[in-house]
Amino acid sequence: MSGKPQVIVLPDAHAVAAAVTQRLVARINESREAGQPCVLGLPTGKTPIGVYHHLVHLHREGSLDFSHVVTFNLDEYYPMPADSPHSYHRFMHHHLFDHVSIPPAHIHIPDGTVDDDKVADHARWYEQQIQKHGGLDVVLLGIGRNGHIGFNEPGAGPETRTRRVQLGATTRTDALADFMDAAVPREAISMGVGTMLDAREIILMATGAHKADIIHQALTMTPDVTVPASFLQSHPAVCVLLDEAAAQVLNHETA
Ligand code: GLP
């Protein structure tokens, strides 16, 4: 059925962020030494904020160059103006891009402002850009409580590519806190599960007890569209980094 994801459990979210940072920094520096671009797939959400914080810190210290880094974000709400406080554009610029030496032309985020009848063309273009840059070297993922990765909600299989998607009730409820008084969008543009599985390396990070059940399911069930993250099991180079809280159901079973 599947490969065997490497699972690393660390004491807390700080340790997870530090370990994920170390892996990303290794890839970024290897590519630089090889004179190659480093093509990253990047997530939003609370989980990766600590990683972005570390990357900014290392860049400010002078020990991490981003001039050869090319990024593709996993998703963006649709419709969504880039300058909205709720946009993933704003999130990424605020937490990472505004503070590191990445050339603006290297940054790719699905465009939440394209016309309704142009979304499919834009999604195709996004996939082509990933190909043009040689494919994703590393994709960093968080996970939603319903097993979504990017905005690939239950029902999304390994054949999916970048496209317009509907957001489910759990995802929209979980996003409420970020939206305050504004309505959570019903749709998004998301990289597909297949796009992510084509990456040479996948790093999945999860922290907190609220992720424990879905992590257990995603890593132990027979891969199925009910939990899109379960398809990660089939990837030959996936590493799952968890804190104790997110690993508690998994640990309970294997103890
Ligand atoms: C959103 C993003 C996902 C992210 C998920 C979990 O749905 N589209 O990429 O993994 O939220 O977010 P958090 O890390 O805040 O739990």
PDB file of C-alpha atoms and ligand atoms in Angstrom, residues 43-48 74-75 88 142-144 148 150-151 171 210-211, ligand 1:
ATOM      1  CA  PRO A  43       1.922  26.701   3.896  1.00  0.00           C
ATOM      2  CA  THR A  44       0.077  29.268   5.968  1.00  0.00           C
ATOM      3  CA  GLY A  45      -1.644  28.641   9.314  1.00  0.00           C
ATOM      4  CA  LYS A  46      -0.408  28.971  12.878  1.00  0.00           C
ATOM      5  CA  THR A  47       1.781  25.874  12.753  1.00  0.00           C
ATOM      6  CA  PRO A  48       4.584  27.180  10.455  1.00  0.00           C
ATOM      7  CA  LEU A  74      -0.092  26.047  -1.309  1.00  0.00           C
ATOM      8  CA  ASP A  75      -3.248  28.115  -1.510  1.00  0.00           C
ATOM      9  CA  TYR A  88      -2.466  34.496   2.486  1.00  0.00           C
ATOM     10  CA  GLY A 142       0.459  21.688   8.048  1.00  0.00           C
ATOM     11  CA  ILE A 143      -2.730  19.706   8.439  1.00  0.00           C
ATOM     12  CA  GLY A 144      -6.349  20.695   9.020  1.00  0.00           C
ATOM     13  CA  HIS A 148      -6.812  18.639   4.595  1.00  0.00           C
ATOM     14  CA  GLY A 150      -3.279  23.047   1.543  1.00  0.00           C
ATOM     15  CA  PHE A 151      -6.998  23.407   0.928  1.00  0.00           C
ATOM     16  CA  THR A 171     -12.250  24.333   7.794  1.00  0.00           C
ATOM     17  CA  HIS A 210      -6.339  19.064  18.587  1.00  0.00           C
ATOM     18  CA  LYS A 211      -4.274  17.478  15.779  1.00  0.00           C
TER      19      LYS A 211
HETATM   20  C1  GLP B   1      -5.405  26.265   6.558  1.00  0.00           C
HETATM   21  C2  GLP B   1      -4.320  26.178   5.492  1.00  0.00           C
HETATM   22  C3  GLP B   1      -3.539  24.871   5.621  1.00  0.00           C
HETATM   23  C4  GLP B   1      -3.081  24.693   7.057  1.00  0.00           C
HETATM   24  C5  GLP B   1      -4.301  24.597   7.950  1.00  0.00           C
HETATM   25  C6  GLP B   1      -3.971  24.339   9.415  1.00  0.00           C
HETATM   26  O1  GLP B   1      -6.504  25.530   6.194  1.00  0.00           O
HETATM   27  N1  GLP B   1      -4.869  26.283   4.187  1.00  0.00           N
HETATM   28  O2  GLP B   1      -2.418  24.904   4.746  1.00  0.00           O
HETATM   29  O3  GLP B   1      -2.299  23.519   7.178  1.00  0.00           O
HETATM   30  O4  GLP B   1      -5.004  25.835   7.836  1.00  0.00           O
HETATM   31  O5  GLP B   1      -3.721  25.532  10.076  1.00  0.00           O
HETATM   32  P1  GLP B   1      -3.061  25.653  11.515  1.00  0.00           P
HETATM   33  O6  GLP B   1      -1.608  25.469  11.306  1.00  0.00           O
HETATM   34  O7  GLP B   1      -3.406  27.049  11.959  1.00  0.00           O
HETATM   35  O8  GLP B   1      -3.675  24.605  12.374  1.00  0.00           O
END
